[in-house]
Short mmCIF file of C-alpha atoms in Angstrom, two decimals:
data_model
loop_
_atom_site.label_atom_id
_atom_site.label_comp_id
_atom_site.label_asym_id
_atom_site.label_seq_id
_atom_site.Cartn_x
_atom_site.Cartn_y
_atom_site.Cartn_z
CA UNK A 1 85.11 77.42 153.39
CA UNK A 2 87.67 80.20 152.88
CA UNK A 3 85.22 82.86 154.11
CA UNK A 4 84.33 80.83 157.23
CA UNK A 5 88.00 80.35 158.08
CA UNK A 6 88.72 84.06 157.65
CA UNK A 7 85.72 85.06 159.74
CA UNK A 8 86.79 82.69 162.50
CA UNK A 9 90.29 84.14 162.31
CA UNK A 10 88.96 87.68 162.66
CA UNK A 11 86.90 86.78 165.73
CA UNK A 12 89.85 85.11 167.49
CA UNK A 13 92.22 87.96 166.71
CA UNK A 14 89.69 90.60 167.82
CA UNK A 15 89.75 89.09 171.30
CA UNK A 16 93.48 89.77 171.55
CA UNK A 17 93.89 93.11 169.74
CA UNK A 18 90.43 94.67 170.26
CA UNK A 19 87.93 95.74 167.66
CA UNK A 20 89.04 98.44 165.35
CA UNK A 21 68.53 114.84 116.71
CA UNK A 22 70.46 114.50 113.67
CA UNK A 23 68.80 115.80 110.55
CA UNK A 24 69.45 118.07 107.56
CA UNK A 25 67.66 119.28 104.42
CA UNK A 26 67.48 117.07 101.37
CA UNK A 27 69.36 119.69 99.35
CA UNK A 28 72.26 119.74 101.82
CA UNK A 29 72.51 115.94 101.82
CA UNK A 30 72.43 115.76 98.03
CA UNK A 31 75.18 118.39 97.87
CA UNK A 32 77.26 116.59 100.51
CA UNK A 33 77.07 113.22 98.79
CA UNK A 34 77.43 114.21 95.17
CA UNK A 35 78.39 110.92 93.48
CA UNK A 36 80.75 112.68 91.08
CA UNK A 37 82.67 114.53 93.80
CA UNK A 38 86.30 113.45 94.19
CA UNK A 39 87.63 112.88 97.73
CA UNK A 40 90.06 115.30 99.27
CA UNK A 41 93.18 113.22 98.76
CA UNK A 42 95.58 115.78 100.20
CA UNK A 43 93.99 115.92 103.67
CA UNK A 44 92.96 113.22 106.09
CA UNK A 45 89.29 113.86 106.97
CA UNK A 46 90.09 113.14 110.63
CA UNK A 47 92.34 116.21 110.59
CA UNK A 48 90.01 118.30 108.47
CA UNK A 49 86.68 117.75 110.23
CA UNK A 50 86.48 119.18 113.78
CA UNK A 51 85.53 116.71 116.50
CA UNK A 52 86.52 113.48 114.75
CA UNK A 53 89.70 113.02 116.76
CA UNK A 54 88.03 112.99 120.17
CA UNK A 55 87.97 109.36 121.42
CA UNK A 56 85.06 110.04 123.80
CA UNK A 57 82.71 111.76 121.38
CA UNK A 58 80.60 110.12 118.70
CA UNK A 59 81.86 111.00 115.21
CA UNK A 60 78.30 111.20 113.88
CA UNK A 61 77.63 114.65 115.34
CA UNK A 62 80.87 115.99 113.86
CA UNK A 63 80.02 114.53 110.44
CA UNK A 64 76.46 115.87 110.51
CA UNK A 65 77.63 119.35 111.50
CA UNK A 66 80.16 119.23 108.68
CA UNK A 67 77.61 118.50 105.94
CA UNK A 68 74.97 120.80 107.47
CA UNK A 69 77.45 123.66 107.09
CA UNK A 70 77.59 122.99 103.37
CA UNK A 71 80.82 121.00 103.27
CA UNK A 72 81.35 117.97 101.08
CA UNK A 73 82.53 114.52 102.02
CA UNK A 74 82.75 111.49 99.76
CA UNK A 75 81.85 107.87 100.54
CA UNK A 76 85.52 106.87 100.17
CA UNK A 77 86.46 109.41 102.85
CA UNK A 78 83.78 108.04 105.17
CA UNK A 79 85.16 104.55 104.70
CA UNK A 80 88.62 105.86 105.51
CA UNK A 81 87.28 107.46 108.69
CA UNK A 82 85.71 104.14 109.70
CA UNK A 83 89.00 102.30 109.06
CA UNK A 84 90.91 104.84 111.16
CA UNK A 85 88.42 104.37 113.99
CA UNK A 86 88.91 100.59 113.78
CA UNK A 87 92.70 101.07 113.99
CA UNK A 88 92.10 103.07 117.17
CA UNK A 89 89.84 100.24 118.45
CA UNK A 90 86.85 102.59 118.46
CA UNK A 91 84.63 99.84 117.05
CA UNK A 92 81.34 101.29 118.28
CA UNK A 93 82.11 104.66 116.68
CA UNK A 94 83.14 102.98 113.41
CA UNK A 95 79.81 101.16 113.34
CA UNK A 96 78.00 104.45 113.93
CA UNK A 97 79.75 105.91 110.88
CA UNK A 98 78.54 103.02 108.70
CA UNK A 99 74.98 103.35 109.99
CA UNK A 100 75.08 107.09 109.36
CA UNK A 101 76.37 106.54 105.82
CA UNK A 102 73.53 104.16 105.04
CA UNK A 103 70.98 106.81 106.04
CA UNK A 104 72.33 109.41 103.62
CA UNK A 105 70.88 109.95 100.16
CA UNK A 106 73.15 109.51 97.13
CA UNK A 107 75.21 106.96 99.04
CA UNK A 108 75.31 103.45 97.61
CA UNK A 109 76.31 100.54 99.82
CA UNK A 110 78.90 98.31 98.15
CA UNK A 111 79.56 94.64 99.09
CA UNK A 112 82.72 95.42 101.08
CA UNK A 113 80.68 97.80 103.27
CA UNK A 114 78.50 94.90 104.38
CA UNK A 115 81.59 92.83 105.24
CA UNK A 116 83.09 95.70 107.26
CA UNK A 117 79.83 96.41 109.04
CA UNK A 118 79.39 92.71 109.83
CA UNK A 119 82.87 92.62 111.41
CA UNK A 120 81.96 95.63 113.56
CA UNK A 121 78.66 94.03 114.63
CA UNK A 122 80.63 90.95 115.77
CA UNK A 123 83.03 93.14 117.77
CA UNK A 124 80.26 95.21 119.33
CA UNK A 125 77.38 92.77 119.79
CA UNK A 126 78.61 89.24 119.09
CA UNK A 127 77.89 86.49 116.58
CA UNK A 128 74.11 86.18 117.11
CA UNK A 129 73.51 89.78 116.00
CA UNK A 130 75.92 89.22 113.11
CA UNK A 131 73.99 86.12 111.98
CA UNK A 132 70.75 88.13 111.83
CA UNK A 133 72.44 90.92 109.88
CA UNK A 134 73.97 88.48 107.39
CA UNK A 135 70.67 86.73 106.67
CA UNK A 136 69.01 90.11 106.02
CA UNK A 137 71.57 91.25 103.46
CA UNK A 138 69.43 91.44 100.31
CA UNK A 139 72.15 91.28 97.66
CA UNK A 140 73.81 87.92 96.87
CA UNK A 141 77.07 89.61 95.78
CA UNK A 142 77.27 91.34 99.16
CA UNK A 143 76.46 88.05 100.91
CA UNK A 144 79.30 86.38 99.00
CA UNK A 145 81.79 88.98 100.33
CA UNK A 146 80.36 89.08 103.86
CA UNK A 147 80.16 85.31 104.38
CA UNK A 148 83.92 85.04 105.02
CA UNK A 149 83.64 87.62 107.80
CA UNK A 150 80.99 85.63 109.64
CA UNK A 151 82.81 82.35 109.04
CA UNK A 152 86.00 83.83 110.52
CA UNK A 153 83.96 84.90 113.53
CA UNK A 154 83.04 81.26 114.20
CA UNK A 155 86.66 80.25 113.66
CA UNK A 156 87.92 82.80 116.19
CA UNK A 157 85.48 81.28 118.69
CA UNK A 158 86.69 77.77 117.70
CA UNK A 159 83.01 76.90 117.16
CA UNK A 160 83.34 73.95 114.79
CA UNK A 161 79.65 73.04 114.93
CA UNK A 162 78.39 76.50 113.93
CA UNK A 163 81.08 76.87 111.26
CA UNK A 164 80.10 73.54 109.67
CA UNK A 165 76.39 74.42 109.82
CA UNK A 166 77.13 77.79 108.23
CA UNK A 167 79.11 76.14 105.42
CA UNK A 168 76.09 73.95 104.63
CA UNK A 169 73.95 77.10 104.46
CA UNK A 170 76.47 78.72 102.11
CA UNK A 171 76.32 75.67 99.83
CA UNK A 172 72.52 75.98 99.70
CA UNK A 173 72.82 79.67 98.81
CA UNK A 174 75.39 78.87 96.12
CA UNK A 175 78.00 81.13 97.71
CA UNK A 176 80.91 78.68 98.01
CA UNK A 177 82.60 79.27 94.66
CA UNK A 178 86.19 80.04 95.70
CA UNK A 179 88.83 78.25 97.84
CA UNK A 180 88.65 80.89 100.60
CA UNK A 181 85.79 79.43 102.72
CA UNK A 182 87.36 75.97 102.43
CA UNK A 183 90.72 77.35 103.53
CA UNK A 184 89.08 78.96 106.57
CA UNK A 185 87.56 75.60 107.54
CA UNK A 186 90.94 73.91 107.19
CA UNK A 187 92.47 76.58 109.45
CA UNK A 188 89.76 75.80 112.01
CA UNK A 189 90.45 72.05 111.90
CA UNK A 190 94.18 72.68 112.32
CA UNK A 191 93.50 74.98 115.29
CA UNK A 192 91.22 72.39 116.94
CA UNK A 193 93.58 69.47 116.13
CA UNK A 194 90.94 67.78 113.93
CA UNK A 195 93.57 67.01 111.30
CA UNK A 196 91.69 64.13 109.66
CA UNK A 197 88.90 66.52 108.61
CA UNK A 198 91.26 68.54 106.39
CA UNK A 199 91.51 65.91 103.57
CA UNK A 200 87.69 65.73 103.67
CA UNK A 201 87.57 69.45 102.90
CA UNK A 202 89.89 68.86 99.94
CA UNK A 203 87.52 66.12 98.74
CA UNK A 204 84.61 68.58 98.94
CA UNK A 205 86.57 71.09 96.88
CA UNK A 206 87.22 68.47 94.18
CA UNK A 207 83.56 67.39 94.24
CA UNK A 208 82.40 70.99 93.84
CA UNK A 209 85.08 71.68 91.21
CA UNK A 210 86.69 74.44 93.27
CA UNK A 211 90.44 74.54 92.55
CA UNK A 212 92.99 74.52 95.37
CA UNK A 213 95.22 77.57 95.72
CA UNK A 214 98.67 77.72 97.33
CA UNK A 215 97.21 78.19 100.81
CA UNK A 216 94.95 75.15 100.34
CA UNK A 217 97.96 72.95 99.60
CA UNK A 218 99.98 74.40 102.47
CA UNK A 219 97.15 73.73 104.94
CA UNK A 220 96.71 70.22 103.56
CA UNK A 221 100.43 69.50 103.99
CA UNK A 222 100.38 70.90 107.53
CA UNK A 223 97.47 68.64 108.49
CA UNK A 224 99.21 65.56 107.08
CA UNK A 225 102.35 66.48 108.97
CA UNK A 226 100.48 66.81 112.26
CA UNK A 227 98.33 63.67 112.03
CA UNK A 228 100.17 60.64 113.37
CA UNK A 229 98.50 58.24 110.96
CA UNK A 230 99.66 60.10 107.84
CA UNK A 231 103.35 61.02 108.24
CA UNK A 232 105.99 62.39 105.88
CA UNK A 233 104.97 60.17 102.96
CA UNK A 234 101.51 61.75 102.91
CA UNK A 235 103.00 65.25 102.99
CA UNK A 236 105.33 64.44 100.11
CA UNK A 237 102.37 63.02 98.16
CA UNK A 238 100.45 66.29 98.60
CA UNK A 239 103.52 68.27 97.56
CA UNK A 240 103.82 66.22 94.34
CA UNK A 241 100.14 66.85 93.58
CA UNK A 242 100.82 70.56 94.02
CA UNK A 243 103.85 70.39 91.69
CA UNK A 244 101.66 68.79 89.01
CA UNK A 245 98.91 71.41 89.40
CA UNK A 246 99.44 73.87 86.54
CA UNK A 247 97.16 76.48 88.16
CA UNK A 248 99.46 77.15 91.11
CA UNK A 249 103.11 78.07 91.50
CA UNK A 250 105.19 76.34 94.17
CA UNK A 251 106.70 79.24 96.10
CA UNK A 252 108.84 79.69 99.20
CA UNK A 253 105.88 79.27 101.57
CA UNK A 254 105.06 75.76 100.32
CA UNK A 255 108.72 74.73 100.43
CA UNK A 256 108.99 76.15 103.95
CA UNK A 257 105.93 74.09 104.95
CA UNK A 258 107.59 70.95 103.59
CA UNK A 259 110.89 71.80 105.32
CA UNK A 260 109.08 72.33 108.62
CA UNK A 261 107.54 68.85 108.36
CA UNK A 262 110.98 67.34 107.75
CA UNK A 263 112.32 69.26 110.75
CA UNK A 264 109.56 67.97 113.04
CA UNK A 265 110.33 64.33 112.21
CA UNK A 266 114.06 64.83 112.66
CA UNK A 267 115.05 64.81 108.97
CA UNK A 268 117.21 67.94 109.28
CA UNK A 269 119.31 67.36 106.14
CA UNK A 270 116.20 67.17 103.96
CA UNK A 271 114.81 70.27 105.66
CA UNK A 272 117.99 72.27 104.90
CA UNK A 273 118.00 71.07 101.27
CA UNK A 274 114.41 72.23 100.79
CA UNK A 275 115.11 75.59 102.46
CA UNK A 276 117.98 76.23 100.06
CA UNK A 277 115.57 75.68 97.16
CA UNK A 278 113.10 78.02 98.87
CA UNK A 279 115.74 80.76 99.01
CA UNK A 280 115.67 80.93 95.20
CA UNK A 281 111.92 81.63 95.31
CA UNK A 282 112.16 84.70 97.56
CA UNK A 283 110.91 88.07 96.40
CA UNK A 284 113.18 91.10 95.99
CA UNK A 285 110.37 93.44 97.03
CA UNK A 286 109.24 91.96 100.35
CA UNK A 287 111.09 90.91 103.52
CA UNK A 288 108.48 88.43 104.81
CA UNK A 289 109.86 85.25 103.24
CA UNK A 290 113.42 85.98 104.28
CA UNK A 291 112.59 86.18 107.96
CA UNK A 292 110.28 83.19 107.84
CA UNK A 293 113.16 81.11 106.47
CA UNK A 294 115.61 82.70 108.92
CA UNK A 295 113.40 81.48 111.76
CA UNK A 296 113.34 77.96 110.29
CA UNK A 297 117.13 77.92 109.85
CA UNK A 298 117.42 78.96 113.51
CA UNK A 299 115.24 76.05 114.65
CA UNK A 300 117.59 73.77 112.68
CA UNK A 301 120.63 75.42 114.36
CA UNK A 302 121.92 76.51 110.95
CA UNK A 303 123.65 79.81 111.72
CA UNK A 304 125.26 79.93 108.30
CA UNK A 305 121.82 79.94 106.65
CA UNK A 306 120.60 82.62 109.06
CA UNK A 307 123.49 84.98 108.26
CA UNK A 308 123.31 84.26 104.52
CA UNK A 309 119.62 85.18 104.37
CA UNK A 310 120.15 88.19 106.61
CA UNK A 311 122.66 89.60 104.13
CA UNK A 312 120.40 88.67 101.19
CA UNK A 313 117.44 90.46 102.80
CA UNK A 314 119.31 93.75 102.58
CA UNK A 315 118.90 93.68 98.80
CA UNK A 316 115.11 94.03 99.17
CA UNK A 317 114.07 97.48 98.04
CA UNK A 318 112.37 98.38 101.31
CA UNK A 319 113.54 99.80 104.61
CA UNK A 320 114.20 97.14 107.24
CA UNK A 321 111.60 97.36 110.03
CA UNK A 322 112.18 97.10 113.78
CA UNK A 323 110.29 93.78 113.66
CA UNK A 324 112.88 92.49 111.17
CA UNK A 325 115.72 93.49 113.50
CA UNK A 326 113.96 91.93 116.49
CA UNK A 327 113.64 88.69 114.50
CA UNK A 328 117.32 88.45 113.49
CA UNK A 329 118.53 89.43 116.98
CA UNK A 330 116.24 86.86 118.62
CA UNK A 331 117.49 84.17 116.23
CA UNK A 332 121.17 84.96 116.85
CA UNK A 333 120.62 85.02 120.61
CA UNK A 334 118.95 81.58 120.39
CA UNK A 335 122.02 80.36 118.47
CA UNK A 336 124.26 81.73 121.21
CA UNK A 337 126.00 84.36 119.08
CA UNK A 338 125.68 87.45 121.25
CA UNK A 339 128.69 89.11 119.59
CA UNK A 340 127.00 88.99 116.17
CA UNK A 341 123.73 90.11 117.74
CA UNK A 342 125.44 93.16 119.24
CA UNK A 343 126.97 94.05 115.87
CA UNK A 344 123.57 93.98 114.18
CA UNK A 345 122.01 95.88 117.09
CA UNK A 346 124.54 98.70 116.64
CA UNK A 347 123.77 98.65 112.91
CA UNK A 348 120.08 99.14 113.68
CA UNK A 349 120.82 101.85 116.24
CA UNK A 350 122.89 103.87 113.75
CA UNK A 351 120.04 103.87 111.21
CA UNK A 352 116.84 103.91 113.31
CA UNK A 353 114.50 106.87 112.98
CA UNK A 354 112.79 106.26 116.30
CA UNK A 355 114.37 104.36 119.19
CA UNK A 356 112.27 101.24 119.73
CA UNK A 357 113.14 99.77 123.13
CA UNK A 358 111.86 96.36 122.05
CA UNK A 359 114.95 95.95 119.85
CA UNK A 360 117.41 96.62 122.67
CA UNK A 361 115.36 94.40 125.01
CA UNK A 362 116.41 91.36 122.96
CA UNK A 363 120.09 92.03 123.63
CA UNK A 364 119.37 93.08 127.23
CA UNK A 365 117.63 89.75 127.88
CA UNK A 366 120.54 87.84 126.35
CA UNK A 367 123.01 89.55 128.66
CA UNK A 368 120.89 88.80 131.74
CA UNK A 369 120.27 85.15 130.85
CA UNK A 370 124.00 84.65 130.31
CA UNK A 371 124.93 86.22 133.65
CA UNK A 372 126.43 89.35 132.03
CA UNK A 373 124.72 91.79 134.38
CA UNK A 374 127.40 94.48 134.05
CA UNK A 375 126.87 94.53 130.29
CA UNK A 376 123.10 94.58 130.81
CA UNK A 377 123.31 97.62 133.10
CA UNK A 378 125.69 99.33 130.69
CA UNK A 379 123.31 98.69 127.77
CA UNK A 380 120.38 99.98 129.82
CA UNK A 381 122.16 103.26 130.55
CA UNK A 382 123.19 103.49 126.90
CA UNK A 383 119.59 103.14 125.70
CA UNK A 384 118.47 105.87 128.09
CA UNK A 385 121.15 108.20 126.74
CA UNK A 386 119.95 107.43 123.21
CA UNK A 387 116.41 108.44 124.14
CA UNK A 388 115.00 104.95 124.58
CA UNK A 389 111.95 104.69 126.86
CA UNK A 390 111.97 101.52 129.04
CA UNK A 391 108.82 99.43 128.85
CA UNK A 392 107.51 96.76 131.21
CA UNK A 393 109.66 94.08 129.56
CA UNK A 394 112.79 96.16 130.14
CA UNK A 395 112.06 96.30 133.86
CA UNK A 396 111.13 92.61 134.01
CA UNK A 397 114.47 91.66 132.46
CA UNK A 398 116.38 93.93 134.84
CA UNK A 399 114.46 92.68 137.89
CA UNK A 400 115.37 89.10 137.00
CA UNK A 401 119.02 90.09 136.59
CA UNK A 402 119.15 92.01 139.87
CA UNK A 403 117.51 89.16 141.79
CA UNK A 404 119.91 86.62 140.28
CA UNK A 405 122.83 88.80 141.44
CA UNK A 406 121.14 89.48 144.80
CA UNK A 407 121.09 93.22 144.11
CA UNK A 408 117.76 93.47 145.85
CA UNK A 409 117.59 97.24 146.34
CA UNK A 410 117.92 97.70 142.58
CA UNK A 411 115.35 94.94 142.02
CA UNK A 412 112.86 96.73 144.28
CA UNK A 413 113.34 100.03 142.44
CA UNK A 414 112.89 98.32 139.08
CA UNK A 415 109.76 96.50 140.32
CA UNK A 416 108.29 99.77 141.56
CA UNK A 417 108.80 101.31 138.10
CA UNK A 418 107.34 98.25 136.40
CA UNK A 419 104.23 98.36 138.59
CA UNK A 420 103.53 101.96 137.55
CA UNK A 421 103.13 100.71 133.97
CA UNK A 422 100.56 98.07 134.83
CA UNK A 423 97.69 100.54 134.64
CA UNK A 424 98.23 100.97 130.90
CA UNK A 425 98.86 97.38 129.76
CA UNK A 426 97.93 93.75 130.38
CA UNK A 427 101.43 92.74 131.46
CA UNK A 428 101.88 91.23 134.90
CA UNK A 429 105.30 90.44 136.45
CA UNK A 430 106.13 86.73 136.86
CA UNK A 431 105.07 85.42 140.26
CA UNK A 432 108.58 84.16 141.00
CA UNK A 433 110.01 87.68 140.80
CA UNK A 434 107.20 89.14 142.91
CA UNK A 435 107.71 86.47 145.57
CA UNK A 436 111.52 86.81 145.59
CA UNK A 437 111.24 90.49 146.56
CA UNK A 438 108.67 89.73 149.26
CA UNK A 439 110.92 87.00 150.72
CA UNK A 440 113.83 89.43 150.80
CA UNK A 441 111.73 92.03 152.62
CA UNK A 442 110.75 89.41 155.19
CA UNK A 443 114.34 88.33 155.71
CA UNK A 444 115.44 91.97 155.99
CA UNK A 445 112.64 92.73 158.46
CA UNK A 446 111.41 95.71 156.43
CA UNK A 447 107.88 95.65 157.86
CA UNK A 448 106.58 98.98 156.54
CA UNK A 449 107.70 98.52 152.95
CA UNK A 450 106.63 94.86 152.87
CA UNK A 451 103.16 95.90 153.99
CA UNK A 452 102.92 98.57 151.28
CA UNK A 453 104.45 96.30 148.62
CA UNK A 454 102.04 93.40 149.16
CA UNK A 455 99.07 95.79 149.42
CA UNK A 456 100.03 97.20 146.00
CA UNK A 457 100.39 93.67 144.64
CA UNK A 458 96.88 92.89 145.95
CA UNK A 459 95.48 96.02 144.28
CA UNK A 460 96.91 94.90 140.94
CA UNK A 461 95.37 91.43 141.30
CA UNK A 462 98.71 89.67 141.80
CA UNK A 463 97.82 88.05 145.10
CA UNK A 464 98.94 84.60 146.19
CA UNK A 465 98.77 82.62 149.41
CA UNK A 466 102.59 82.62 149.62
CA UNK A 467 102.66 86.43 149.70
CA UNK A 468 99.99 86.61 152.37
CA UNK A 469 101.86 84.11 154.53
CA UNK A 470 104.93 86.34 154.39
CA UNK A 471 102.92 89.36 155.46
CA UNK A 472 101.16 87.44 158.24
CA UNK A 473 104.49 86.20 159.63
CA UNK A 474 105.89 89.74 159.58
CA UNK A 475 102.82 91.08 161.41
CA UNK A 476 103.17 88.31 163.97
CA UNK A 477 106.84 89.16 164.58
CA UNK A 478 105.99 92.86 164.92
CA UNK A 479 103.01 92.11 167.18
CA UNK A 480 100.69 93.95 164.77
CA UNK A 481 97.04 92.97 164.15
CA UNK A 482 96.51 91.54 160.65
CA UNK A 483 92.94 92.73 160.08
CA UNK A 484 93.62 94.34 156.70
CA UNK A 485 95.50 91.22 155.52
CA UNK A 486 92.54 89.02 156.33
CA UNK A 487 90.28 91.47 154.55
CA UNK A 488 92.45 91.34 151.43
CA UNK A 489 92.52 87.54 151.57
CA UNK A 490 88.74 87.52 151.84
CA UNK A 491 88.41 89.84 148.82
CA UNK A 492 90.78 87.62 146.82
CA UNK A 493 88.94 84.45 147.91
CA UNK A 494 92.20 82.88 149.04
CA UNK A 495 91.79 79.40 150.50
CA UNK A 496 93.97 79.00 153.59
CA UNK A 497 96.11 75.93 154.12
CA UNK A 498 97.18 74.41 157.47
CA UNK A 499 100.31 76.58 157.68
CA UNK A 500 98.24 79.75 157.31
CA UNK A 501 95.79 78.61 160.01
CA UNK A 502 98.74 77.89 162.31
CA UNK A 503 100.06 81.44 161.82
CA UNK A 504 96.61 82.84 162.61
CA UNK A 505 96.35 80.75 165.77
CA UNK A 506 99.69 82.17 166.91
CA UNK A 507 98.14 85.66 167.02
CA UNK A 508 95.77 84.55 169.79
CA UNK A 509 98.42 83.14 172.13
#
């Protein structure tokens, strides 16, 4: 329908405007993979072996050249290379390394290698190939390690049917002997809102004499808290069972789960009481629990608890990360305490090793949302002076602020800079901001820039009928043929409404 309308539009307008081989000796391989050889701990093999760093070249050729020249490399180093490739999202190359390792003499595949290789097969070829690989693993110990990898693959796909069928197969093979597969199934049921299936998993664990661990209880409590038919009483019952289980220790995570249930049903006082107990369970060697509880205190609007835990977290014997600072700043901004947020931001800034713009973006966004545009601009200049590099979120925040203050020239400049970053990330500016600039250009009569702006927007896949209407109206006012607009609309498969057809008809009058 859209294509027919566009074609008809083109015909009418034309009447008015006119037409216009890897191998080596056995001796070399035996030397290269001497089982007693210790890995080179002092050097990363990616730095030591020429050719491994190139993202476009297969690492196999570099590795083969290395051993053919008489150099040694240990299995542990090869695993490290594969892990580094995974971190760089070079999944195909990581899989090649594993396949190459398996073909070498004196190299023995261990169970964790099968699990890693299975994960890479899923990433490269999908679950069907992974299923075939899993069934062909000859060793039951390796199958026991690898089964979680395949199960998690089904869970990522939210494929309940295949996950359940696979669990049955694992039972038949005698591989379900720990709480981990059961926990994965409970995670799946929580993700798919099938809360009533979680207690059934617990029943299976009891039947098979597999003990619950802390995560099992936490997932069970979460499911009871989400299911309407169960309620708080069911959650408290699970918590009491956990307290009576001598094989597990009730830690901060379980107390936080209970507090979150209380919060959801509006029992804030109980939630705060439980969180205070949870504070006594926190580790002095890890920040994770502190910031989890800080987030919960924020949702309960308990600023006192937030600040108390923030100060307590400083006693942990580890350096505070940028993520930790982003968390506390976000929480304080949500609580409306921008002054305290600024104080902590300056604390971070005085100690940071590398300027992470994401930290300053939290404060920048708070200024903009509270109408403090002068402070936002001042902070932006300050971060530039400190060596901060604006990212897409920085520009998005500034664009919103400039549009709210009707500083449209600055908004256009910021949008232009944001668009240059779109080639390297998945971010896309909110449609409202894109449209606000286009509407301003129409009102201002800036025909040339509006044409270029909307063409760029089209090229980035940010098209909308509203934007095309603006451009069509501007072409009509300037008495310019809109052939390229209609072409873009056709490419984007935009369905025209009555208003758009009316604008097109006006070109033929």
